[in-house]
Structures are given as structure tokens and as C-alpha cells.
Amino acid sequence: FEYAVTSTEATDDAMEGEWETTTISRAPAAVFSDIDGEAQLAVVCQSGEEGQANSVSMLRYLPDDYELSEQSSIAIYTSAGSKAYVAADNPVNITTSINDYFATMMGSAKGVIRVVIDDSDVATIPASEAARQIVADCRPEISYQRPESEEEDGE
């Protein structure tokens, strides 16, 4: 519970910087950059192939000299929950279906997003409406069309 996010309020230990809505590889994204303009975190919506669900990616950018091992892990803590994954590349890339709990967690995060790699690199980033909106817009619209048999019964 050392890194757990227990509040929906931003904390004083949150990294200074700003979120910007942009595109990454032609996909809509929200990118958080620190006060030096260095990208730290991105939330991206990837369109699914025909018949496939869209996916949400979170990218954590690390310093070029940061070395990840085969056992490296990344844990993400938000007010909406936490998840852990294997960290293999820089940037660390977590991609899940829009229907996965991780996408819901990122789309609901308030206060801060705490990203921990190997219990040594801890980034506390303010959550943002821009990131939440990327996830919301990534979800397909739900539409309901009444079957013809129901329409006839109602007349």
C-alpha cells in the first residue's frame, strides 16, 4: 500500500507540468510533459481492426540511461484502482482492450496517477480531464435498434 492513491485530490508531490492533446502514430493521445518539456506519460486510443475492440495504451517515458531487466515491472496506481505489468521497453507500453479494467481505471483516474517501475522509479503525475476524455472517446458508441418483432408488438 506504500504507493496507493487514496484521494481524488491532486497532491503536493505531483510532478509539475501539463497535459496536451495530440496524436501519436496518427492515434488520438493525451501526453503529460514535465516543466522541462520532457514527455513523461501518454494515454493513447488505438483503433481496432474491423470487428475488433479499440485499445488503450499508456506509455511511460524513461530517461535514456534507465536500464530495464527481464524482471522489470511497472505498477500503476490511481484513485480508481491499481494494476501491474511487465516492463520491457522504453517507453514502457501497456496496451489493453478498451473493455479491460485498466482502460476503465485510466478513464476514471482523479487526483494523481502514480507510476512505479521496479520500486525505484516513482512518478506522481496529476490525472487529467484530457486523458479521461481520450479513453471516453475511444469507447464505441452504444446504439440500440428495436427488433422488428418488438416494433410490431407495440402497435
PDB file of C-alpha atoms in Angstrom:
ATOM      1  CA  PHE A   1       0.000   0.000   0.000  1.00  0.00           C
ATOM      2  CA  GLU A   2       3.059   2.234   0.016  1.00  0.00           C
ATOM      3  CA  TYR A   3       2.202   3.767  -3.375  1.00  0.00           C
ATOM      4  CA  ALA A   4      -1.595   3.553  -3.212  1.00  0.00           C
ATOM      5  CA  VAL A   5      -3.577   6.599  -4.276  1.00  0.00           C
ATOM      6  CA  THR A   6      -6.175   7.193  -1.590  1.00  0.00           C
ATOM      7  CA  SER A   7      -7.658  10.502  -2.691  1.00  0.00           C
ATOM      8  CA  THR A   8      -9.200  12.070  -5.755  1.00  0.00           C
ATOM      9  CA  GLU A   9      -7.365  15.305  -4.938  1.00  0.00           C
ATOM     10  CA  ALA A  10      -4.046  16.247  -6.538  1.00  0.00           C
ATOM     11  CA  THR A  11      -1.190  16.067  -4.057  1.00  0.00           C
ATOM     12  CA  ASP A  12       1.791  18.321  -3.431  1.00  0.00           C
ATOM     13  CA  ASP A  13       4.165  15.593  -4.602  1.00  0.00           C
ATOM     14  CA  ALA A  14       2.656  15.576  -8.120  1.00  0.00           C
ATOM     15  CA  MET A  15       5.138  16.363 -10.869  1.00  0.00           C
ATOM     16  CA  GLU A  16       4.835  19.848 -12.316  1.00  0.00           C
ATOM     17  CA  GLY A  17       3.963  20.054 -15.982  1.00  0.00           C
ATOM     18  CA  GLU A  18       0.992  19.958 -18.313  1.00  0.00           C
ATOM     19  CA  TRP A  19      -1.167  17.643 -20.374  1.00  0.00           C
ATOM     20  CA  GLU A  20      -1.574  18.242 -24.092  1.00  0.00           C
ATOM     21  CA  THR A  21      -3.966  16.599 -26.528  1.00  0.00           C
ATOM     22  CA  THR A  22      -2.118  15.447 -29.647  1.00  0.00           C
ATOM     23  CA  THR A  23      -1.634  12.369 -31.831  1.00  0.00           C
ATOM     24  CA  ILE A  24       0.912   9.570 -31.610  1.00  0.00           C
ATOM     25  CA  SER A  25       1.278   7.497 -34.780  1.00  0.00           C
ATOM     26  CA  ARG A  26      -1.960   9.093 -36.043  1.00  0.00           C
ATOM     27  CA  ALA A  27      -3.858   7.961 -32.931  1.00  0.00           C
ATOM     28  CA  PRO A  28      -5.512  10.435 -30.532  1.00  0.00           C
ATOM     29  CA  ALA A  29      -3.442  10.891 -27.382  1.00  0.00           C
ATOM     30  CA  ALA A  30      -3.004  12.951 -24.241  1.00  0.00           C
ATOM     31  CA  VAL A  31       0.650  13.484 -23.268  1.00  0.00           C
ATOM     32  CA  PHE A  32       1.943  14.767 -19.954  1.00  0.00           C
ATOM     33  CA  SER A  33       5.227  16.682 -20.170  1.00  0.00           C
ATOM     34  CA  ASP A  34       7.207  17.951 -17.188  1.00  0.00           C
ATOM     35  CA  ILE A  35       8.199  21.599 -16.743  1.00  0.00           C
ATOM     36  CA  ASP A  36      11.294  20.979 -18.901  1.00  0.00           C
ATOM     37  CA  GLY A  37       9.080  19.834 -21.786  1.00  0.00           C
ATOM     38  CA  GLU A  38      10.091  16.159 -21.462  1.00  0.00           C
ATOM     39  CA  ALA A  39       7.267  13.696 -22.157  1.00  0.00           C
ATOM     40  CA  GLN A  40       6.602  11.556 -19.065  1.00  0.00           C
ATOM     41  CA  LEU A  41       3.333   9.741 -19.727  1.00  0.00           C
ATOM     42  CA  ALA A  42       0.895   9.310 -22.602  1.00  0.00           C
ATOM     43  CA  VAL A  43      -2.586   7.813 -22.899  1.00  0.00           C
ATOM     44  CA  VAL A  44      -3.415   6.748 -26.463  1.00  0.00           C
ATOM     45  CA  CYS A  45      -6.523   5.349 -28.200  1.00  0.00           C
ATOM     46  CA  GLN A  46      -5.708   2.752 -30.859  1.00  0.00           C
ATOM     47  CA  SER A  47      -8.463   1.919 -33.348  1.00  0.00           C
ATOM     48  CA  GLY A  48      -9.257  -1.780 -33.530  1.00  0.00           C
ATOM     49  CA  GLU A  49      -9.207  -3.700 -36.774  1.00  0.00           C
ATOM     50  CA  GLU A  50     -12.626  -4.373 -38.286  1.00  0.00           C
ATOM     51  CA  GLY A  51     -14.644  -6.403 -35.812  1.00  0.00           C
ATOM     52  CA  GLN A  52     -12.081  -5.845 -33.029  1.00  0.00           C
ATOM     53  CA  ALA A  53     -12.396  -3.587 -29.994  1.00  0.00           C
ATOM     54  CA  ASN A  54     -10.352  -0.402 -29.729  1.00  0.00           C
ATOM     55  CA  SER A  55      -7.448  -0.448 -27.299  1.00  0.00           C
ATOM     56  CA  VAL A  56      -5.962   1.986 -24.817  1.00  0.00           C
ATOM     57  CA  SER A  57      -2.211   2.335 -24.435  1.00  0.00           C
ATOM     58  CA  MET A  58      -0.300   4.005 -21.637  1.00  0.00           C
ATOM     59  CA  LEU A  59       3.295   4.935 -22.374  1.00  0.00           C
ATOM     60  CA  ARG A  60       5.759   5.770 -19.581  1.00  0.00           C
ATOM     61  CA  TYR A  61       8.819   7.521 -20.953  1.00  0.00           C
ATOM     62  CA  LEU A  62      12.040   6.848 -19.028  1.00  0.00           C
ATOM     63  CA  PRO A  63      15.461   8.518 -19.184  1.00  0.00           C
ATOM     64  CA  ASP A  64      17.605   7.065 -21.992  1.00  0.00           C
ATOM     65  CA  ASP A  65      20.065   5.641 -19.471  1.00  0.00           C
ATOM     66  CA  TYR A  66      17.378   3.784 -17.450  1.00  0.00           C
ATOM     67  CA  GLU A  67      18.015   0.052 -17.737  1.00  0.00           C
ATOM     68  CA  LEU A  68      15.149  -2.396 -17.620  1.00  0.00           C
ATOM     69  CA  SER A  69      15.823  -6.055 -16.855  1.00  0.00           C
ATOM     70  CA  GLU A  70      13.836  -9.148 -17.824  1.00  0.00           C
ATOM     71  CA  GLN A  71      12.253  -8.996 -14.362  1.00  0.00           C
ATOM     72  CA  SER A  72      11.345  -5.293 -14.509  1.00  0.00           C
ATOM     73  CA  SER A  73       7.789  -4.419 -13.611  1.00  0.00           C
ATOM     74  CA  ILE A  74       5.572  -1.378 -13.775  1.00  0.00           C
ATOM     75  CA  ALA A  75       2.725  -0.697 -11.379  1.00  0.00           C
ATOM     76  CA  ILE A  76       0.102   1.991 -11.945  1.00  0.00           C
ATOM     77  CA  TYR A  77      -1.869   3.345  -9.002  1.00  0.00           C
ATOM     78  CA  THR A  78      -4.892   5.630  -9.412  1.00  0.00           C
ATOM     79  CA  SER A  79      -7.917   6.627  -7.371  1.00  0.00           C
ATOM     80  CA  ALA A  80      -9.842   4.051  -9.439  1.00  0.00           C
ATOM     81  CA  GLY A  81      -7.534   1.100  -8.732  1.00  0.00           C
ATOM     82  CA  SER A  82      -4.121  -0.336  -9.499  1.00  0.00           C
ATOM     83  CA  LYS A  83      -2.549  -2.795 -11.928  1.00  0.00           C
ATOM     84  CA  ALA A  84       0.946  -4.212 -12.502  1.00  0.00           C
ATOM     85  CA  TYR A  85       2.601  -5.410 -15.690  1.00  0.00           C
ATOM     86  CA  VAL A  86       5.970  -6.473 -17.087  1.00  0.00           C
ATOM     87  CA  ALA A  87       8.121  -3.514 -18.194  1.00  0.00           C
ATOM     88  CA  ALA A  88      10.150  -4.479 -21.245  1.00  0.00           C
ATOM     89  CA  ASP A  89      10.961  -1.420 -23.390  1.00  0.00           C
ATOM     90  CA  ASN A  90      11.473   2.314 -23.134  1.00  0.00           C
ATOM     91  CA  PRO A  91       8.954   3.786 -23.323  1.00  0.00           C
ATOM     92  CA  VAL A  92       7.150   1.182 -21.254  1.00  0.00           C
ATOM     93  CA  ASN A  93       3.993   0.362 -23.208  1.00  0.00           C
ATOM     94  CA  ILE A  94       0.863  -1.095 -21.642  1.00  0.00           C
ATOM     95  CA  THR A  95      -1.851  -1.792 -24.199  1.00  0.00           C
ATOM     96  CA  THR A  96      -5.206  -3.334 -23.300  1.00  0.00           C
ATOM     97  CA  SER A  97      -8.630  -3.646 -24.838  1.00  0.00           C
ATOM     98  CA  ILE A  98     -10.938  -0.697 -24.204  1.00  0.00           C
ATOM     99  CA  ASN A  99     -13.061  -3.269 -22.325  1.00  0.00           C
ATOM    100  CA  ASP A 100     -10.247  -4.150 -19.889  1.00  0.00           C
ATOM    101  CA  TYR A 101     -10.292  -2.931 -16.283  1.00  0.00           C
ATOM    102  CA  PHE A 102      -7.063  -0.996 -16.952  1.00  0.00           C
ATOM    103  CA  ALA A 103      -8.825   1.203 -19.540  1.00  0.00           C
ATOM    104  CA  THR A 104     -11.657   1.853 -17.107  1.00  0.00           C
ATOM    105  CA  MET A 105      -9.132   2.689 -14.392  1.00  0.00           C
ATOM    106  CA  MET A 106      -7.263   5.180 -16.616  1.00  0.00           C
ATOM    107  CA  GLY A 107     -10.550   6.684 -17.815  1.00  0.00           C
ATOM    108  CA  SER A 108     -11.713   7.252 -14.235  1.00  0.00           C
ATOM    109  CA  ALA A 109      -8.476   8.394 -12.572  1.00  0.00           C
ATOM    110  CA  LYS A 110      -8.699  11.548 -10.469  1.00  0.00           C
ATOM    111  CA  GLY A 111      -6.125  13.240  -8.268  1.00  0.00           C
ATOM    112  CA  VAL A 112      -2.851  11.639  -9.321  1.00  0.00           C
ATOM    113  CA  ILE A 113      -1.547   8.715 -11.339  1.00  0.00           C
ATOM    114  CA  ARG A 114       1.402   7.098  -9.578  1.00  0.00           C
ATOM    115  CA  VAL A 115       3.645   5.021 -11.844  1.00  0.00           C
ATOM    116  CA  VAL A 116       6.279   2.829 -10.183  1.00  0.00           C
ATOM    117  CA  ILE A 117       8.968   0.883 -12.008  1.00  0.00           C
ATOM    118  CA  ASP A 118      10.942  -1.733 -10.064  1.00  0.00           C
ATOM    119  CA  ASP A 119      10.131   0.038  -6.775  1.00  0.00           C
ATOM    120  CA  SER A 120      12.785   2.629  -7.638  1.00  0.00           C
ATOM    121  CA  ASP A 121      11.415   4.984 -10.294  1.00  0.00           C
ATOM    122  CA  VAL A 122       8.296   6.664  -8.912  1.00  0.00           C
ATOM    123  CA  ALA A 123       6.474   9.267 -10.990  1.00  0.00           C
ATOM    124  CA  THR A 124       3.460  11.011  -9.480  1.00  0.00           C
ATOM    125  CA  ILE A 125       1.588  12.693 -12.302  1.00  0.00           C
ATOM    126  CA  PRO A 126      -1.581  14.752 -11.952  1.00  0.00           C
ATOM    127  CA  ALA A 127      -4.577  12.991 -13.509  1.00  0.00           C
ATOM    128  CA  SER A 128      -6.294  14.963 -16.236  1.00  0.00           C
ATOM    129  CA  GLU A 129      -9.579  15.503 -17.981  1.00  0.00           C
ATOM    130  CA  ALA A 130      -7.675  15.256 -21.300  1.00  0.00           C
ATOM    131  CA  ALA A 131      -6.567  11.675 -20.545  1.00  0.00           C
ATOM    132  CA  ARG A 132     -10.035  10.723 -19.281  1.00  0.00           C
ATOM    133  CA  GLN A 133     -11.547  12.139 -22.499  1.00  0.00           C
ATOM    134  CA  ILE A 134      -9.158  10.122 -24.707  1.00  0.00           C
ATOM    135  CA  VAL A 135     -10.419   6.951 -23.022  1.00  0.00           C
ATOM    136  CA  ALA A 136     -14.071   8.056 -23.196  1.00  0.00           C
ATOM    137  CA  ASP A 137     -13.787   8.890 -26.902  1.00  0.00           C
ATOM    138  CA  CYS A 138     -12.097   5.527 -27.507  1.00  0.00           C
ATOM    139  CA  ARG A 139     -15.202   3.665 -26.357  1.00  0.00           C
ATOM    140  CA  PRO A 140     -17.602   2.822 -29.188  1.00  0.00           C
ATOM    141  CA  GLU A 141     -20.993   4.452 -29.178  1.00  0.00           C
ATOM    142  CA  ILE A 142     -23.689   2.185 -27.901  1.00  0.00           C
ATOM    143  CA  SER A 143     -26.791   2.150 -30.021  1.00  0.00           C
ATOM    144  CA  TYR A 144     -29.905   0.089 -29.744  1.00  0.00           C
ATOM    145  CA  GLN A 145     -32.244  -0.655 -32.574  1.00  0.00           C
ATOM    146  CA  ARG A 146     -35.507  -2.265 -31.609  1.00  0.00           C
ATOM    147  CA  PRO A 147     -36.016  -5.588 -33.408  1.00  0.00           C
ATOM    148  CA  GLU A 148     -38.848  -5.530 -35.924  1.00  0.00           C
ATOM    149  CA  SER A 149     -40.850  -8.037 -33.865  1.00  0.00           C
ATOM    150  CA  GLU A 150     -40.891  -5.629 -30.879  1.00  0.00           C
ATOM    151  CA  GLU A 151     -41.999  -2.745 -33.092  1.00  0.00           C
ATOM    152  CA  GLU A 152     -44.973  -4.756 -34.362  1.00  0.00           C
ATOM    153  CA  ASP A 153     -45.993  -5.807 -30.824  1.00  0.00           C
ATOM    154  CA  GLY A 154     -46.159  -2.189 -29.706  1.00  0.00           C
ATOM    155  CA  GLU A 155     -48.618  -1.124 -32.388  1.00  0.00           C
TER     156      GLU A 155
END
